Amino acid sequence: MSGFRVLIPARMASSRLPGKPLADIAGLPMVVRVARQAERSGATAVTVAADDERILQACAAHGVHAIATAADHPNGSDRLAEACTLLGLADDAIVVNVQGDEPLIDPALIRAVASLLEQDPVAVMGTAAHPIHRLADYQSPHVVKVVLNARGHAQYFSRAAIPHVRDALPQADTQDGSPHTPCPPDAPALRHIGLYSYRVGFLRRYPTLSQAPTERLESLEQLRVLWHGHAIAVHTTLQAPGAGVDTPEDLERVRALLA
């Protein structure tokens, strides 16, 4: 593909893990380790969009490009819209939003999500998903599901079990509820992966779009894009991504994997 840039939003405030971007993982701050993974994706450049001077200093110490953004952005998309302006990126450029708490992110997945927009002129955003195999994940409100249309675009994202299987789910619900209970075989369920590519022109517009009622109900900002009639292309991978870091327990698990 012709080229894309990775932007990594990083903020110090975290209710479950304060100072998360600077948490040490095998000798590197987490945000630096994320940047190292992103550099392996083939991106033309990787930039951390930070809200705190300490993040900027940590990035500089390890040779990672970082810029200062406002501290009061409501979400990562708004932070990246500001970063695109600060970097002077063209409207037709493609950027990939890699979350700053994904130290195990697969570089090939970053590249695949970026390539969606080069291959699909209709879509303004790209993202990823993988098949759900366990009933517990399918029914969990903590697992975001996505349903696709015939073009591979997202029809809807939800915390509910979608698509609902009218005939199979009542039978599945009578099982023991074990996390290992398999999903109904006729439920083509996909788990959304929180990795996004954007056309810069649309990313700049995103903060000006009114919030969708579904976005408020589900607490899923990507529903704003669908509400306003835009297309989100979805790359389906068979492999679940590496674990992200939201809690101290997650951090210890990733540290053990990379020790």
CSV table of C-alpha atoms in Angstrom, one decimal:
chain,number,residue,atom,x,y,z
A,1,MET,CA,0.0,0.0,0.0
A,2,SER,CA,1.1,3.6,-0.5
A,3,GLY,CA,1.5,4.5,3.1
A,4,PHE,CA,-0.2,5.2,6.4
A,5,ARG,CA,0.7,6.8,9.7
A,6,VAL,CA,0.1,5.3,13.2
A,7,LEU,CA,-1.2,7.7,16.0
A,8,ILE,CA,-1.2,6.4,19.6
A,9,PRO,CA,-3.4,8.4,22.0
A,10,ALA,CA,-1.9,8.4,25.5
A,11,ARG,CA,-3.4,9.9,28.7
A,12,MET,CA,-2.1,9.7,32.2
A,13,ALA,CA,-5.5,9.6,33.9
A,14,SER,CA,-6.9,6.1,34.4
A,15,SER,CA,-9.4,5.1,37.1
A,16,ARG,CA,-8.3,1.5,37.2
A,17,LEU,CA,-4.5,1.9,36.5
A,18,PRO,CA,-3.2,5.5,37.2
A,19,GLY,CA,-0.1,6.4,35.1
A,20,LYS,CA,-0.8,3.5,32.7
A,21,PRO,CA,1.2,4.8,29.7
A,22,LEU,CA,4.4,4.8,31.8
A,23,ALA,CA,3.9,1.4,33.5
A,24,ASP,CA,7.1,-0.6,33.1
A,25,ILE,CA,6.9,-3.7,30.9
A,26,ALA,CA,10.1,-5.7,30.5
A,27,GLY,CA,12.2,-2.5,30.9
A,28,LEU,CA,10.2,-0.2,28.7
A,29,PRO,CA,7.2,2.2,29.4
A,30,MET,CA,4.1,0.7,28.0
A,31,VAL,CA,3.5,3.5,25.5
A,32,VAL,CA,7.0,3.0,24.1
A,33,ARG,CA,6.4,-0.8,23.8
A,34,VAL,CA,3.2,-0.1,21.9
A,35,ALA,CA,5.1,2.3,19.6
A,36,ARG,CA,7.8,-0.4,19.0
A,37,GLN,CA,5.0,-2.8,17.8
A,38,ALA,CA,3.5,-0.1,15.6
A,39,GLU,CA,6.9,0.6,14.0
A,40,ARG,CA,7.0,-3.0,12.8
A,41,SER,CA,3.7,-2.6,10.9
A,42,GLY,CA,5.3,-0.8,7.9
A,43,ALA,CA,3.9,2.6,8.9
A,44,THR,CA,5.7,5.6,7.4
A,45,ALA,CA,5.7,7.2,10.9
A,46,VAL,CA,4.5,6.5,14.4
A,47,THR,CA,3.5,9.4,16.7
A,48,VAL,CA,2.3,9.4,20.3
A,49,ALA,CA,-0.4,12.0,21.0
A,50,ALA,CA,0.0,12.7,24.7
A,51,ASP,CA,-1.7,14.8,27.4
A,52,ASP,CA,1.1,14.9,29.9
A,53,GLU,CA,4.7,16.1,29.8
A,54,ARG,CA,5.9,12.9,31.5
A,55,ILE,CA,4.7,10.9,28.6
A,56,LEU,CA,6.5,13.2,26.2
A,57,GLN,CA,9.7,12.9,28.2
A,58,ALA,CA,9.5,9.1,28.3
A,59,CYS,CA,9.0,8.9,24.5
A,60,ALA,CA,11.9,11.3,23.9
A,61,ALA,CA,14.2,9.2,26.1
A,62,HIS,CA,13.5,6.1,23.9
A,63,GLY,CA,13.5,7.9,20.5
A,64,VAL,CA,9.7,7.8,20.0
A,65,HIS,CA,8.1,10.8,18.3
A,66,ALA,CA,5.4,12.4,20.5
A,67,ILE,CA,3.4,15.6,20.4
A,68,ALA,CA,1.4,17.4,23.2
A,69,THR,CA,-2.4,17.5,22.8
A,70,ALA,CA,-5.1,19.0,25.1
A,71,ALA,CA,-5.9,17.2,28.3
A,72,ASP,CA,-9.7,17.6,28.1
A,73,HIS,CA,-10.5,15.5,25.0
A,74,PRO,CA,-13.6,13.3,25.7
A,75,ASN,CA,-12.2,10.3,23.7
A,76,GLY,CA,-9.2,9.2,21.6
A,77,SER,CA,-10.8,10.1,18.3
A,78,ASP,CA,-11.0,13.8,19.3
A,79,ARG,CA,-7.3,13.6,20.5
A,80,LEU,CA,-6.2,12.2,17.2
A,81,ALA,CA,-8.2,14.8,15.3
A,82,GLU,CA,-6.1,17.5,17.0
A,83,ALA,CA,-2.9,15.5,16.4
A,84,CYS,CA,-3.7,15.4,12.6
A,85,THR,CA,-4.0,19.2,12.6
A,86,LEU,CA,-0.8,19.7,14.6
A,87,LEU,CA,1.0,17.4,12.2
A,88,GLY,CA,-0.4,19.1,9.1
A,89,LEU,CA,-1.7,15.8,7.6
A,90,ALA,CA,-3.6,16.0,4.3
A,91,ASP,CA,-7.3,15.1,4.3
A,92,ASP,CA,-6.7,12.1,2.0
A,93,ALA,CA,-4.0,10.6,4.3
A,94,ILE,CA,-4.7,7.4,6.2
A,95,VAL,CA,-3.9,7.1,9.9
A,96,VAL,CA,-4.4,4.2,12.3
A,97,ASN,CA,-5.4,4.7,15.9
A,98,VAL,CA,-3.5,2.2,18.0
A,99,GLN,CA,-4.5,2.3,21.6
A,100,GLY,CA,-1.7,3.1,24.1
A,101,ASP,CA,-2.6,0.1,26.3
A,102,GLU,CA,-2.1,-2.6,23.6
A,103,PRO,CA,1.6,-3.6,24.1
A,104,LEU,CA,0.9,-7.0,22.3
A,105,ILE,CA,-0.8,-5.5,19.3
A,106,ASP,CA,0.0,-7.5,16.1
A,107,PRO,CA,1.9,-5.3,13.5
A,108,ALA,CA,0.2,-7.3,10.7
A,109,LEU,CA,-3.2,-6.5,12.1
A,110,ILE,CA,-2.3,-2.7,12.1
A,111,ARG,CA,-1.3,-3.0,8.4
A,112,ALA,CA,-4.4,-4.9,7.5
A,113,VAL,CA,-6.7,-2.3,9.0
A,114,ALA,CA,-4.8,0.5,7.3
A,115,SER,CA,-5.1,-1.3,3.9
A,116,LEU,CA,-8.9,-1.5,4.2
A,117,LEU,CA,-9.3,2.2,3.3
A,118,GLU,CA,-6.9,2.0,0.3
A,119,GLN,CA,-9.0,-0.9,-1.1
A,120,ASP,CA,-12.4,0.5,-0.3
A,121,PRO,CA,-13.1,4.1,-1.4
A,122,VAL,CA,-16.5,4.2,0.1
A,123,ALA,CA,-15.4,3.6,3.7
A,124,VAL,CA,-14.3,6.5,5.9
A,125,MET,CA,-13.1,4.2,8.7
A,126,GLY,CA,-11.7,0.7,9.0
A,127,THR,CA,-11.6,-1.7,12.0
A,128,ALA,CA,-11.2,-5.4,12.8
A,129,ALA,CA,-13.0,-8.3,14.3
A,130,HIS,CA,-12.5,-12.0,15.1
A,131,PRO,CA,-14.9,-15.0,15.5
A,132,ILE,CA,-16.4,-15.6,19.0
A,133,HIS,CA,-16.2,-19.2,20.0
A,134,ARG,CA,-17.5,-19.2,23.6
A,135,LEU,CA,-21.0,-18.6,24.7
A,136,ALA,CA,-19.9,-16.7,27.7
A,137,ASP,CA,-18.2,-14.1,25.5
A,138,TYR,CA,-21.1,-14.0,23.1
A,139,GLN,CA,-23.5,-13.1,25.9
A,140,SER,CA,-21.2,-10.8,27.9
A,141,PRO,CA,-21.9,-7.0,27.8
A,142,HIS,CA,-18.2,-6.5,28.2
A,143,VAL,CA,-17.5,-8.0,24.8
A,144,VAL,CA,-18.5,-5.7,21.9
A,145,LYS,CA,-20.0,-7.6,18.9
A,146,VAL,CA,-20.3,-6.4,15.3
A,147,VAL,CA,-22.5,-7.6,12.4
A,148,LEU,CA,-21.4,-7.1,8.8
A,149,ASN,CA,-23.2,-6.6,5.6
A,150,ALA,CA,-22.4,-8.2,2.2
A,151,ARG,CA,-19.7,-5.6,1.4
A,152,GLY,CA,-17.8,-6.3,4.7
A,153,HIS,CA,-19.0,-3.1,6.2
A,154,ALA,CA,-20.3,-2.8,9.8
A,155,GLN,CA,-24.1,-2.9,10.1
A,156,TYR,CA,-24.1,-2.5,13.9
A,157,PHE,CA,-22.0,-2.7,17.0
A,158,SER,CA,-23.5,-3.8,20.3
A,159,ARG,CA,-22.8,-5.1,23.8
A,160,ALA,CA,-25.8,-7.4,23.3
A,161,ALA,CA,-25.5,-10.8,21.7
A,162,ILE,CA,-25.9,-10.1,18.0
A,163,PRO,CA,-26.9,-11.5,15.7
A,164,HIS,CA,-29.6,-13.1,17.9
A,165,VAL,CA,-30.2,-16.7,17.0
A,166,ARG,CA,-33.9,-17.3,17.7
A,167,ASP,CA,-33.9,-21.1,17.7
A,168,ALA,CA,-30.4,-22.0,19.1
A,169,LEU,CA,-30.0,-19.6,22.0
A,170,PRO,CA,-32.8,-20.8,24.2
A,171,GLN,CA,-31.2,-24.3,24.1
A,172,ALA,CA,-27.7,-22.8,24.7
A,173,ASP,CA,-29.0,-20.9,27.7
A,174,THR,CA,-30.0,-24.1,29.5
A,175,GLN,CA,-26.3,-25.1,29.6
A,176,ASP,CA,-24.2,-24.7,32.7
A,177,GLY,CA,-22.9,-21.2,31.8
A,178,SER,CA,-19.3,-22.4,31.9
A,179,PRO,CA,-16.9,-20.0,30.2
A,180,HIS,CA,-15.9,-23.0,28.0
A,181,THR,CA,-19.4,-23.6,26.7
A,182,PRO,CA,-19.2,-23.2,22.9
A,183,CYS,CA,-21.2,-20.7,20.9
A,184,PRO,CA,-24.1,-22.0,18.9
A,185,PRO,CA,-22.7,-23.3,15.6
A,186,ASP,CA,-25.2,-21.2,13.5
A,187,ALA,CA,-24.3,-17.9,15.3
A,188,PRO,CA,-21.8,-16.0,13.0
A,189,ALA,CA,-20.7,-13.9,16.0
A,190,LEU,CA,-17.8,-11.5,15.7
A,191,ARG,CA,-16.0,-9.8,18.5
A,192,HIS,CA,-15.0,-6.2,17.7
A,193,ILE,CA,-11.3,-5.3,18.0
A,194,GLY,CA,-10.7,-1.7,19.1
A,195,LEU,CA,-8.3,-0.8,16.3
A,196,TYR,CA,-9.3,1.9,13.8
A,197,SER,CA,-8.0,3.4,10.6
A,198,TYR,CA,-9.4,6.8,9.4
A,199,ARG,CA,-9.2,9.1,6.4
A,200,VAL,CA,-7.8,12.2,8.0
A,201,GLY,CA,-10.5,14.4,6.5
A,202,PHE,CA,-13.2,12.4,8.2
A,203,LEU,CA,-11.3,12.2,11.4
A,204,ARG,CA,-11.2,16.0,11.5
A,205,ARG,CA,-15.0,16.1,11.0
A,206,TYR,CA,-15.8,13.4,13.6
A,207,PRO,CA,-15.8,15.8,16.6
A,208,THR,CA,-18.3,18.0,14.9
A,209,LEU,CA,-20.8,15.2,14.4
A,210,SER,CA,-23.7,15.1,16.9
A,211,GLN,CA,-23.7,12.2,19.3
A,212,ALA,CA,-26.0,9.3,18.3
A,213,PRO,CA,-28.7,8.0,20.6
A,214,THR,CA,-27.3,4.5,20.2
A,215,GLU,CA,-23.9,5.7,21.0
A,216,ARG,CA,-25.2,7.1,24.4
A,217,LEU,CA,-27.1,3.9,25.1
A,218,GLU,CA,-24.3,1.4,24.3
A,219,SER,CA,-21.3,3.7,25.1
A,220,LEU,CA,-19.7,2.9,21.8
A,221,GLU,CA,-18.4,6.0,19.9
A,222,GLN,CA,-18.2,4.1,16.6
A,223,LEU,CA,-22.0,4.1,16.4
A,224,ARG,CA,-21.9,7.8,15.8
A,225,VAL,CA,-20.3,7.1,12.4
A,226,LEU,CA,-23.0,4.6,11.4
A,227,TRP,CA,-25.8,6.9,12.7
A,228,HIS,CA,-24.6,9.6,10.3
A,229,GLY,CA,-24.6,7.2,7.4
A,230,HIS,CA,-20.9,6.6,6.9
A,231,ALA,CA,-19.3,3.2,6.1
A,232,ILE,CA,-16.9,1.3,8.4
A,233,ALA,CA,-15.0,-1.4,6.6
A,234,VAL,CA,-14.1,-4.5,8.8
A,235,HIS,CA,-11.1,-6.8,8.5
A,236,THR,CA,-11.9,-10.3,9.9
A,237,THR,CA,-9.0,-12.2,11.4
A,238,LEU,CA,-9.2,-15.7,12.8
A,239,GLN,CA,-6.8,-14.9,15.6
A,240,ALA,CA,-7.8,-13.0,18.7
A,241,PRO,CA,-5.4,-10.0,19.4
A,242,GLY,CA,-3.0,-10.0,22.3
A,243,ALA,CA,-4.3,-8.9,25.7
A,244,GLY,CA,-4.7,-5.2,26.4
A,245,VAL,CA,-4.0,-3.6,29.7
A,246,ASP,CA,-6.9,-2.1,31.7
A,247,THR,CA,-6.2,-3.3,35.3
A,248,PRO,CA,-3.2,-4.1,37.5
A,249,GLU,CA,-4.0,-7.8,36.9
A,250,ASP,CA,-3.8,-7.2,33.1
A,251,LEU,CA,-0.4,-5.5,33.6
A,252,GLU,CA,1.0,-8.4,35.6
A,253,ARG,CA,-0.2,-10.9,33.0
A,254,VAL,CA,1.5,-9.0,30.2
A,255,ARG,CA,4.6,-8.6,32.2
A,256,ALA,CA,4.8,-12.3,32.8
A,257,LEU,CA,4.3,-13.0,29.0
A,258,LEU,CA,7.2,-10.6,28.1
A,259,ALA,CA,9.5,-11.4,31.0
